[in-house]
N, CA, C and O of each residue as an XYZ file, in Angstrom:
772
protein
N      82.762     92.986     67.928
C      82.307     91.858     67.144
C      81.425     92.367     66.003
O      80.452     93.089     66.220
N      81.789     91.975     64.796
C      80.986     92.359     63.640
C      79.807     91.397     63.510
O      79.960     90.187     63.672
N      78.660     91.936     63.222
C      77.446     91.153     63.064
C      77.139     91.012     61.577
O      77.751     91.686     60.749
N      76.203     90.145     61.239
C      75.848     89.954     59.839
C      74.349     90.133     59.646
O      73.550     89.848     60.538
N      73.995     90.604     58.478
C      72.593     90.745     58.106
C      72.012     89.364     57.819
O      72.762     88.450     57.478
N      70.707     89.187     57.946
C      70.098     87.917     57.570
C      70.405     87.569     56.112
O      70.572     88.454     55.272
N      70.475     86.285     55.829
C      70.832     85.820     54.484
C      69.639     85.781     53.535
O      69.812     85.529     52.343
N      68.454     86.023     54.033
C      67.267     85.975     53.179
C      67.279     87.150     52.203
O      67.882     88.184     52.490
N      66.615     87.003     51.045
C      66.653     88.059     50.026
C      66.099     89.404     50.485
O      66.626     90.449     50.105
N      65.048     89.391     51.294
C      64.485     90.684     51.688
C      63.805     90.578     53.048
O      63.328     89.511     53.434
N      63.766     91.699     53.769
C      63.092     91.730     55.068
C      61.611     91.356     54.976
O      61.077     90.722     55.886
N      60.954     91.738     53.900
C      59.538     91.442     53.702
C      59.283     89.932     53.763
O      58.226     89.493     54.217
N      60.254     89.147     53.303
C      60.118     87.691     53.244
C      60.598     86.999     54.511
O      60.526     85.774     54.603
N      61.087     87.755     55.488
C      61.697     87.148     56.666
C      61.281     87.851     57.959
O      62.094     88.543     58.573
N      60.005     87.678     58.384
C      59.573     88.344     59.618
C      60.368     87.906     60.844
O      60.582     88.714     61.749
N      60.810     86.657     60.900
C      61.577     86.230     62.071
C      62.971     86.866     62.065
O      63.489     87.219     63.125
N      63.584     87.017     60.885
C      64.865     87.717     60.802
C      64.726     89.181     61.172
O      65.604     89.754     61.816
N      63.615     89.784     60.761
C      63.338     91.179     61.101
C      63.158     91.335     62.610
O      63.681     92.276     63.209
N      62.420     90.413     63.219
C      62.223     90.462     64.666
C      63.543     90.241     65.401
O      63.813     90.910     66.398
N      64.368     89.307     64.920
C      65.671     89.070     65.547
C      66.538     90.324     65.496
O      67.230     90.651     66.460
N      66.493     91.023     64.357
C      67.245     92.267     64.247
C      66.711     93.293     65.247
O      67.495     93.991     65.890
N      65.387     93.392     65.385
C      64.803     94.340     66.342
C      65.256     94.024     67.762
O      65.641     94.923     68.510
N      65.211     92.751     68.131
C      65.621     92.343     69.480
C      67.093     92.686     69.709
O      67.459     93.208     70.762
N      67.927     92.391     68.722
C      69.347     92.692     68.859
C      69.591     94.196     68.982
O      70.374     94.634     69.825
N      68.921     94.981     68.144
C      69.116     96.430     68.201
C      68.621     97.018     69.516
O      69.227     97.952     70.042
N      67.536     96.488     70.046
C      67.069     96.950     71.370
C      68.123     96.658     72.431
O      68.415     97.509     73.271
N      68.687     95.468     72.392
C      69.723     95.106     73.369
C      70.935     96.021     73.218
O      71.466     96.517     74.212
N      71.372     96.245     71.987
C      72.519     97.109     71.731
C      72.238     98.547     72.184
O      73.088     99.185     72.805
N      71.059     99.041     71.875
C      70.697    100.403     72.293
C      70.684    100.528     73.811
O      71.131    101.537     74.357
N      70.170     99.503     74.498
C      70.162     99.555     75.963
C      71.576     99.497     76.525
O      71.867    100.158     77.522
N      72.460     98.720     75.907
C      73.852     98.660     76.370
C      74.518    100.025     76.247
O      75.299    100.422     77.112
N      74.209    100.731     75.183
C      74.882    102.003     74.904
C      74.170    103.188     75.548
O      74.819    104.065     76.118
N      72.842    103.221     75.462
C      72.081    104.395     75.896
C      71.335    104.206     77.211
O      70.722    105.148     77.712
N      71.379    103.009     77.773
C      70.701    102.743     79.031
C      69.376    102.038     78.808
O      68.908    101.923     77.676
N      68.770    101.562     79.899
C      67.568    100.729     79.792
C      66.367    101.453     79.195
O      66.200    102.665     79.335
N      65.538    100.656     78.525
C      64.325    101.187     77.924
C      63.213    101.217     78.961
O      63.347    100.648     80.044
N      62.136    101.872     78.630
C      60.927    101.915     79.451
C      60.224    100.567     79.296
O      59.572    100.316     78.282
N      60.360     99.702     80.301
C      59.800     98.354     80.207
C      58.296     98.317     80.479
O      57.686     97.251     80.398
N      57.696     99.448     80.797
C      56.237     99.468     80.935
C      55.557     99.448     79.566
O      54.345     99.261     79.469
N      56.353     99.645     78.507
C      55.828     99.639     77.132
C      56.289     98.363     76.427
O      57.460     97.993     76.510
N      55.386     97.706     75.748
C      55.722     96.527     74.963
C      56.262     96.959     73.601
O      55.848     97.981     73.053
N      57.178     96.179     73.069
C      57.711     96.427     71.730
C      57.175     95.314     70.831
O      57.320     94.130     71.133
N      56.557     95.713     69.728
C      55.924     94.765     68.818
C      56.742     94.614     67.535
O      57.673     95.377     67.275
N      56.372     93.619     66.750
C      57.017     93.308     65.475
C      57.054     94.538     64.561
O      56.029     95.196     64.381
N      58.213     94.855     63.986
C      58.268     95.949     63.012
C      57.369     95.654     61.809
O      57.096     94.498     61.485
N      56.925     96.710     61.168
C      56.073     96.600     59.982
C      56.622     97.558     58.921
O      57.573     98.300     59.170
N      56.018     97.528     57.759
C      56.391     98.425     56.666
C      55.185     99.284     56.322
O      54.044     98.824     56.370
N      55.453    100.546     55.971
C      54.369    101.491     55.759
C      54.772    102.498     54.686
O      55.944    102.859     54.581
N      53.823    102.945     53.902
C      54.105    103.934     52.857
C      54.682    105.226     53.424
O      55.454    105.908     52.750
N      54.317    105.567     54.653
C      54.784    106.816     55.267
C      55.973    106.618     56.196
O      56.405    107.572     56.843
N      56.519    105.391     56.281
C      57.634    105.114     57.176
C      58.923    105.748     56.670
O      59.010    106.162     55.514
N      59.908    105.820     57.534
C      59.998    105.228     58.856
C      59.524    106.169     59.966
O      59.663    107.389     59.881
N      58.968    105.563     60.995
C      58.555    106.238     62.221
C      58.156    105.151     63.221
O      58.130    103.968     62.883
N      57.847    105.555     64.439
C      57.274    104.563     65.356
C      55.778    104.799     65.426
O      55.290    105.912     65.231
N      55.079    103.738     65.707
C      53.625    103.790     65.862
C      53.325    103.306     67.281
O      53.690    102.192     67.657
N      52.663    104.146     68.052
C      52.211    103.765     69.383
C      50.896    103.004     69.259
O      50.101    103.263     68.357
N      50.676    102.064     70.172
C      49.410    101.355     70.184
C      48.316    102.320     70.633
O      48.615    103.313     71.296
N      47.061    102.055     70.287
C      45.972    102.982     70.640
C      45.880    103.284     72.141
O      45.566    104.411     72.526
N      46.152    102.288     72.985
C      46.069    102.543     74.431
C      47.423    102.928     75.035
O      47.560    103.004     76.256
N      48.432    103.172     74.170
C      49.769    103.634     74.561
C      50.509    102.670     75.484
O      51.361    103.091     76.267
N      50.187    101.374     75.395
C      50.902    100.396     76.216
C      52.134     99.844     75.507
O      52.869     99.040     76.079
N      52.364    100.269     74.266
C      53.516     99.792     73.517
C      53.643    100.502     72.186
O      52.887    101.422     71.873
N      54.617    100.053     71.409
C      54.892    100.698     70.125
C      55.665     99.736     69.233
O      56.137     98.690     69.677
N      55.781    100.115     67.973
C      56.582     99.344     67.027
C      57.090    100.274     65.935
O      56.547    101.355     65.710
N      58.138     99.828     65.269
C      58.705    100.592     64.161
C      57.937    100.288     62.891
O      57.663     99.130     62.577
N      57.594    101.338     62.166
C      57.068    101.192     60.809
C      58.148    101.726     59.870
O      58.494    102.908     59.897
N      58.664    100.834     59.049
C      59.776    101.155     58.169
C      59.270    101.486     56.774
O      58.118    101.209     56.442
N      60.133    102.077     55.962
C      59.756    102.506     54.618
C      59.612    101.317     53.667
O      60.050    100.207     53.969
N      59.002    101.566     52.535
C      58.899    100.541     51.489
C      60.275    100.193     50.934
O      60.499     99.059     50.511
N      61.197    101.149     50.930
C      62.562    100.846     50.483
C      63.201     99.822     51.422
O      63.891     98.908     50.972
N      62.972     99.976     52.708
C      63.522     99.037     53.686
C      62.909     97.647     53.537
O      63.546     96.643     53.855
N      61.694     97.598     53.060
C      60.982     96.326     52.897
C      61.749     95.364     51.986
O      61.624     94.147     52.124
N      62.531     95.898     51.071
C      63.210     95.048     50.110
C      64.723     95.055     50.189
O      65.383     94.476     49.327
N      65.305     95.711     51.226
C      66.761     95.848     51.247
C      67.259     95.880     52.689
O      66.993     96.837     53.418
N      67.980     94.839     53.103
C      68.413     94.705     54.499
C      69.246     95.885     55.013
O      69.018     96.314     56.144
N      70.200     96.437     54.247
C      70.953     97.576     54.802
C      70.066     98.779     55.157
O      70.306     99.447     56.163
N      69.048     99.054     54.341
C      68.132    100.150     54.667
C      67.290     99.786     55.878
O      67.019    100.635     56.728
N      66.874     98.526     55.960
C      66.130     98.069     57.135
C      66.945     98.297     58.400
O      66.433     98.823     59.388
N      68.206     97.904     58.370
C      69.068     98.078     59.537
C      69.156     99.552     59.924
O      68.985     99.903     61.091
N      69.423    100.409     58.946
C      69.571    101.838     59.236
C      68.292    102.410     59.859
O      68.336    103.069     60.898
N      67.161    102.149     59.211
C      65.892    102.709     59.703
C      65.495    102.094     61.042
O      65.046    102.803     61.942
N      65.658    100.788     61.176
C      65.246    100.127     62.412
C      66.117    100.565     63.586
O      65.614    100.733     64.697
N      67.406    100.751     63.356
C      68.281    101.249     64.423
C      67.824    102.637     64.877
O      67.747    102.914     66.074
N      67.524    103.496     63.918
C      67.044    104.843     64.240
C      65.768    104.774     65.085
O      65.671    105.411     66.133
N      64.804    104.000     64.617
C      63.523    103.920     65.331
C      63.666    103.223     66.679
O      62.879    103.473     67.592
N      64.660    102.356     66.811
C      64.889    101.677     68.084
C      65.233    102.669     69.184
O      64.837    102.479     70.334
N      65.961    103.718     68.849
C      66.247    104.753     69.858
C      64.934    105.357     70.357
O      64.782    105.598     71.554
N      63.998    105.601     69.462
C      62.703    106.146     69.865
C      61.888    105.121     70.651
O      61.074    105.495     71.496
N      62.101    103.836     70.380
C      61.378    102.791     71.115
C      61.871    102.630     72.551
O      61.200    101.987     73.359
N      63.027    103.199     72.884
C      63.480    103.143     74.280
C      62.496    103.865     75.198
O      62.292    103.458     76.342
N      61.895    104.923     74.696
C      60.893    105.706     75.426
C      59.819    106.145     74.440
O      59.744    107.327     74.103
N      58.983    105.217     73.969
C      58.005    105.599     72.950
C      56.970    106.571     73.484
O      56.455    106.422     74.592
N      56.683    107.565     72.667
C      55.654    108.534     73.032
C      55.056    109.098     71.753
O      55.722    109.138     70.718
N      53.826    109.526     71.817
C      53.225    110.137     70.622
C      53.823    111.509     70.351
O      54.354    112.156     71.254
N      53.733    111.936     69.132
C      54.145    113.293     68.784
C      55.576    113.371     68.297
O      56.289    112.370     68.216
N      55.970    114.579     67.977
C      57.300    114.856     67.444
C      58.250    115.133     68.594
O      57.915    115.860     69.529
N      59.427    114.555     68.520
C      60.432    114.734     69.558
C      61.306    115.949     69.310
O      60.964    116.829     68.520
N      62.426    115.982     69.988
C      63.339    117.117     69.874
C      64.520    116.779     68.962
O      64.687    115.636     68.536
N      65.325    117.788     68.677
C      66.504    117.616     67.827
C      67.488    116.644     68.461
O      68.162    115.894     67.755
N      67.572    116.652     69.771
C      68.471    115.760     70.492
C      68.138    114.300     70.193
O      69.021    113.529     69.816
N      66.876    113.916     70.357
C      66.479    112.522     70.137
C      66.744    112.108     68.695
O      67.194    110.990     68.447
N      66.472    112.991     67.744
C      66.705    112.646     66.335
C      68.196    112.520     66.037
O      68.608    111.633     65.290
N      68.995    113.392     66.611
C      70.441    113.303     66.384
C      71.045    112.045     66.977
O      71.887    111.401     66.350
N      70.621    111.690     68.185
C      71.121    110.461     68.809
C      70.663    109.247     68.005
O      71.412    108.280     67.866
N      69.441    109.289     67.475
C      68.934    108.180     66.659
C      69.768    108.022     65.381
O      70.069    106.899     64.978
N      70.137    109.124     64.749
C      70.996    109.042     63.558
C      72.369    108.488     63.937
O      72.912    107.637     63.233
N      72.929    108.968     65.047
C      74.241    108.478     65.491
C      74.186    106.977     65.776
O      75.127    106.252     65.453
N      73.097    106.509     66.374
C      72.972    105.077     66.659
C      72.822    104.276     65.367
O      73.348    103.167     65.268
N      72.120    104.814     64.382
C      72.015    104.133     63.082
C      73.386    103.951     62.457
O      73.712    102.877     61.952
N      74.170    104.987     62.494
C      75.513    104.922     61.898
C      76.395    103.937     62.669
O      77.161    103.182     62.069
N      76.286    103.947     63.986
C      77.042    103.001     64.808
C      76.619    101.562     64.482
O      77.464    100.674     64.367
N      75.338    101.342     64.337
C      74.822    100.002     64.032
C      75.316     99.524     62.670
O      75.666     98.355     62.508
N      75.345    100.422     61.701
C      75.884    100.051     60.386
C      77.327     99.569     60.522
O      77.711     98.571     59.912
N      78.111    100.269     61.310
C      79.510     99.863     61.510
C      79.596     98.496     62.175
O      80.426     97.671     61.794
N      78.746     98.252     63.163
C      78.738     96.949     63.848
C      78.396     95.811     62.888
O      78.853     94.683     63.074
N      77.599     96.101     61.867
C      77.228     95.100     60.865
C      78.190     95.107     59.669
O      77.963     94.403     58.685
N      79.251     95.894     59.757
C      80.247     95.921     58.704
C      79.796     96.614     57.433
O      80.295     96.310     56.349
N      78.857     97.542     57.552
C      78.328     98.252     56.390
C      78.896     99.664     56.325
O      79.240    100.261     57.345
N      78.985    100.184     55.109
C      79.323    101.595     54.943
C      78.130    102.426     55.379
O      76.982    102.007     55.235
N      78.411    103.606     55.912
C      77.322    104.487     56.315
C      76.534    104.940     55.099
O      77.104    105.366     54.094
N      75.198    104.841     55.205
C      74.322    105.318     54.151
C      74.285    106.842     54.174
O      74.550    107.471     55.198
N      73.960    107.405     53.056
C      73.785    108.849     52.952
C      72.566    109.260     53.773
O      71.513    108.628     53.685
N      72.705    110.298     54.554
C      71.575    110.839     55.299
C      70.828    111.743     54.343
O      71.329    112.807     53.978
N      69.634    111.337     53.928
C      68.926    111.972     52.836
C      68.268    113.302     53.122
O      67.980    114.044     52.183
N      68.016    113.637     54.371
C      67.322    114.887     54.672
C      68.235    115.827     55.439
O      68.938    115.429     56.368
N      68.205    117.080     55.025
C      69.029    118.094     55.677
C      68.791    118.143     57.177
O      69.735    118.311     57.949
N      67.549    118.000     57.595
C      67.237    118.122     59.018
C      67.919    117.017     59.836
O      68.354    117.270     60.960
N      68.018    115.813     59.298
C      68.684    114.726     60.024
C      70.200    114.925     60.035
O      70.856    114.605     61.026
N      70.756    115.445     58.954
C      72.183    115.783     58.951
C      72.457    116.857     60.001
O      73.462    116.799     60.711
N      71.559    117.834     60.095
C      71.710    118.905     61.088
C      71.606    118.349     62.507
O      72.370    118.747     63.386
N      70.673    117.440     62.733
C      70.527    116.838     64.063
C      71.796    116.090     64.460
O      72.242    116.192     65.603
N      72.381    115.342     63.530
C      73.629    114.628     63.813
C      74.759    115.613     64.086
O      75.569    115.403     64.989
N      74.811    116.679     63.308
C      75.833    117.697     63.523
C      75.717    118.294     64.935
O      76.725    118.486     65.615
N      74.507    118.578     65.361
C      74.302    119.171     66.695
C      74.735    118.224     67.809
O      75.456    118.633     68.718
N      74.305    116.966     67.753
C      74.682    116.039     68.832
C      76.169    115.703     68.793
O      76.744    115.317     69.810
N      76.790    115.848     67.629
C      78.231    115.576     67.528
C      79.063    116.607     68.285
O      80.256    116.402     68.509
N      78.440    117.703     68.674
C      79.123    118.734     69.466
C      79.121    118.412     70.965
O      79.780    119.095     71.749
N      78.384    117.375     71.357
C      78.311    117.017     72.777
C      79.498    116.144     73.161
O      79.809    115.176     72.467
N      80.170    116.487     74.279
C      81.285    115.654     74.713
C      80.784    114.430     75.499
O      79.717    114.509     76.106
N      81.492    113.340     75.510
C      82.710    113.094     74.740
C      82.410    112.689     73.296
O      83.253    112.863     72.416
N      81.228    112.158     73.053
C      80.731    111.837     71.712
C      79.229    111.589     71.849
O      78.748    111.391     72.964
N      78.479    111.592     70.752
C      77.010    111.598     70.845
C      76.385    110.456     71.655
O      75.497    110.706     72.470
N      76.824    109.226     71.452
C      76.145    108.126     72.139
C      76.442    108.112     73.634
O      75.561    107.806     74.438
N      77.668    108.440     74.010
C      77.991    108.548     75.441
C      77.205    109.696     76.068
O      76.712    109.580     77.190
N      77.094    110.797     75.341
C      76.304    111.938     75.831
C      74.835    111.537     75.960
O      74.169    111.918     76.922
N      74.332    110.771     74.992
C      72.945    110.303     75.039
C      72.658    109.486     76.291
O      71.589    109.617     76.888
N      73.596    108.654     76.686
C      73.412    107.851     77.899
C      73.349    108.760     79.139
O      72.494    108.579     80.006
N      74.256    109.729     79.210
C      74.246    110.672     80.344
C      72.915    111.417     80.428
O      72.358    111.599     81.511
N      72.421    111.839     79.280
C      71.166    112.589     79.247
C      70.003    111.700     79.678
O      69.152    112.131     80.456
N      69.958    110.467     79.183
C      68.872    109.554     79.577
C      68.947    109.237     81.067
O      67.913    109.109     81.723
N      70.155    109.110     81.609
C      70.304    108.865     83.048
C      69.772    110.046     83.857
O      69.198    109.862     84.930
N      69.965    111.248     83.341
C      69.516    112.451     84.049
C      68.034    112.741     83.836
O      67.368    113.245     84.741
N      67.509    112.428     82.644
C      66.150    112.848     82.268
C      65.158    111.703     82.100
O      63.951    111.938     82.045
N      65.640    110.492     82.019
C      64.758    109.363     81.758
C      64.547    109.118     80.277
O      64.526    107.964     79.846
N      64.390    110.166     79.487
C      64.166    110.065     78.042
C      64.826    111.261     77.366
O      64.883    112.353     77.932
N      65.319    111.047     76.164
C      65.962    112.146     75.427
C      65.013    113.310     75.204
O      65.426    114.469     75.247
N      63.755    113.008     74.966
C      62.781    114.069     74.719
C      62.420    114.863     75.977
O      61.738    115.884     75.886
N      62.866    114.407     77.139
C      62.623    115.140     78.385
C      63.719    116.152     78.685
O      63.599    116.925     79.635
N      64.778    116.159     77.895
C      65.906    117.043     78.161
C      65.484    118.507     78.086
O      64.718    118.914     77.213
N      66.005    119.275     79.022
C      65.794    120.720     79.019
C      67.155    121.397     78.880
O      68.201    120.798     79.128
N      67.106    122.625     78.487
C      68.343    123.379     78.328
C      69.123    123.429     79.642
O      70.346    123.287     79.637
N      68.437    123.627     80.757
C      69.140    123.725     82.050
C      69.806    122.405     82.427
O      70.899    122.410     82.994
N      69.175    121.286     82.126
C      69.802    119.984     82.408
C      71.031    119.798     81.529
O      72.067    119.335     82.005
N      70.927    120.154     80.260
C      72.073    119.994     79.364
C      73.233    120.897     79.771
O      74.391    120.493     79.668
N      72.940    122.110     80.230
C      73.994    123.020     80.694
C      74.704    122.411     81.891
O      75.926    122.510     82.004
N      73.953    121.782     82.786
C      74.553    121.131     83.950
C      75.431    119.955     83.534
O      76.532    119.784     84.058
N      74.945    119.144     82.593
C      75.690    117.966     82.145
C      76.904    118.325     81.286
O      77.927    117.642     81.346
N      76.798    119.386     80.493
C      77.845    119.765     79.544
C      78.183    121.249     79.697
O      77.888    122.045     78.806
N      78.807    121.629     80.832
C      79.023    123.047     81.120
C      79.893    123.768     80.091
O      79.781    124.986     79.950
N      80.749    123.056     79.376
C      81.606    123.708     78.391
C      81.007    123.780     76.997
O      81.609    124.363     76.095
N      79.830    123.195     76.807
C      79.215    123.164     75.473
C      78.613    124.525     75.122
O      78.268    125.319     75.998
N      78.501    124.765     73.839
C      77.921    126.008     73.341
C      76.455    126.113     73.768
O      75.667    125.222     73.449
N      76.066    127.182     74.484
C      74.685    127.326     74.947
C      73.667    127.339     73.807
O      72.553    126.840     73.972
N      74.028    127.897     72.666
C      73.113    127.924     71.522
C      72.821    126.518     71.008
O      71.689    126.209     70.634
N      73.840    125.674     70.992
C      73.653    124.280     70.583
C      72.715    123.568     71.543
O      71.802    122.861     71.116
N      72.936    123.753     72.840
C      72.101    123.083     73.847
C      70.648    123.533     73.735
O      69.727    122.728     73.870
N      70.454    124.826     73.488
C      69.101    125.353     73.326
C      68.439    124.724     72.090
O      67.279    124.314     72.146
N      69.173    124.649     70.988
C      68.609    124.097     69.753
C      68.271    122.611     69.907
O      67.259    122.154     69.376
N      69.095    121.863     70.617
C      68.847    120.433     70.818
C      67.528    120.169     71.533
O      66.904    119.130     71.317
N      67.103    121.089     72.372
C      65.867    120.904     73.142
C      64.613    121.345     72.395
O      63.499    121.092     72.853
N      64.782    121.990     71.269
C      63.624    122.440     70.492
C      62.963    121.260     69.779
O      63.588    120.226     69.544
N      61.694    121.440     69.444
C      60.969    120.425     68.686
C      61.613    120.253     67.321
O      61.894    121.226     66.622
N      61.839    119.012     66.957
C      62.449    118.681     65.670
C      61.545    119.114     64.526
O      60.326    118.953     64.585
N      62.153    119.662     63.493
C      61.415    120.063     62.293
C      62.024    119.353     61.100
O      63.156    119.628     60.702
N      61.263    118.447     60.544
C      61.732    117.678     59.385
C      61.665    118.558     58.147
O      60.623    119.131     57.830
N      62.789    118.656     57.455
C      62.852    119.410     56.201
C      63.191    118.419     55.106
O      64.193    117.708     55.184
N      62.370    118.378     54.111
C      62.594    117.449     53.000
C      63.601    118.038     52.035
O      63.565    119.231     51.736
N      64.503    117.193     51.549
C      65.462    117.626     50.536
C      65.694    116.484     49.569
O      65.396    115.327     49.866
N      66.216    116.815     48.439
C      66.529    115.822     47.418
C      67.966    115.378     47.594
O      68.878    116.155     47.312
N      68.211    114.119     48.065
C      69.576    113.662     48.286
C      70.432    113.758     47.022
O      71.644    113.948     47.123
N      69.841    113.633     45.854
C      70.611    113.709     44.609
C      71.121    115.127     44.375
O      72.100    115.322     43.654
N      70.469    116.111     44.974
C      70.879    117.498     44.787
C      72.023    117.882     45.719
O      72.670    118.907     45.508
N      72.286    117.064     46.763
C      73.328    117.406     47.721
C      74.691    116.947     47.276
O      75.676    117.164     47.982
């Protein structure tokens, strides 16, 4: 079933549409990747100069997505960023995650765009393209692999090389090792690619 973006001009002007999108994406992510950590509350998405990322509450009882200023004014960017951050909201935690979690988040963003009938946006940073490339090597495909990993580990960021070897015995050991490393964001100019 193809879904539609809210009809309002911009996400900034439609907090209820933004919240509805968050609720839908959480449901979709749970259907595909398994249940979220329900001990954490999910709050209304916000916009931030340094977004996109998730922000944990001070007492770590919940989290919310902080999206970019570009997303604030354009629903397709909101969808892409919010879908990505929704994967992280399944198991919110402070700090930087691993390549696996970032790759699965990119794969879920692209899947969500397709569900909404949108063309895939350009992945602007080399590191996110690399993360997607790495998870695309997991059988049978990234999102199905993500569910298996979450079932085994509870959270994508809990994955270890030994668990991945057990789950994917035919996969390249170097890929599995790299997926478990801490993600390193590398900035690049999308216009130069």
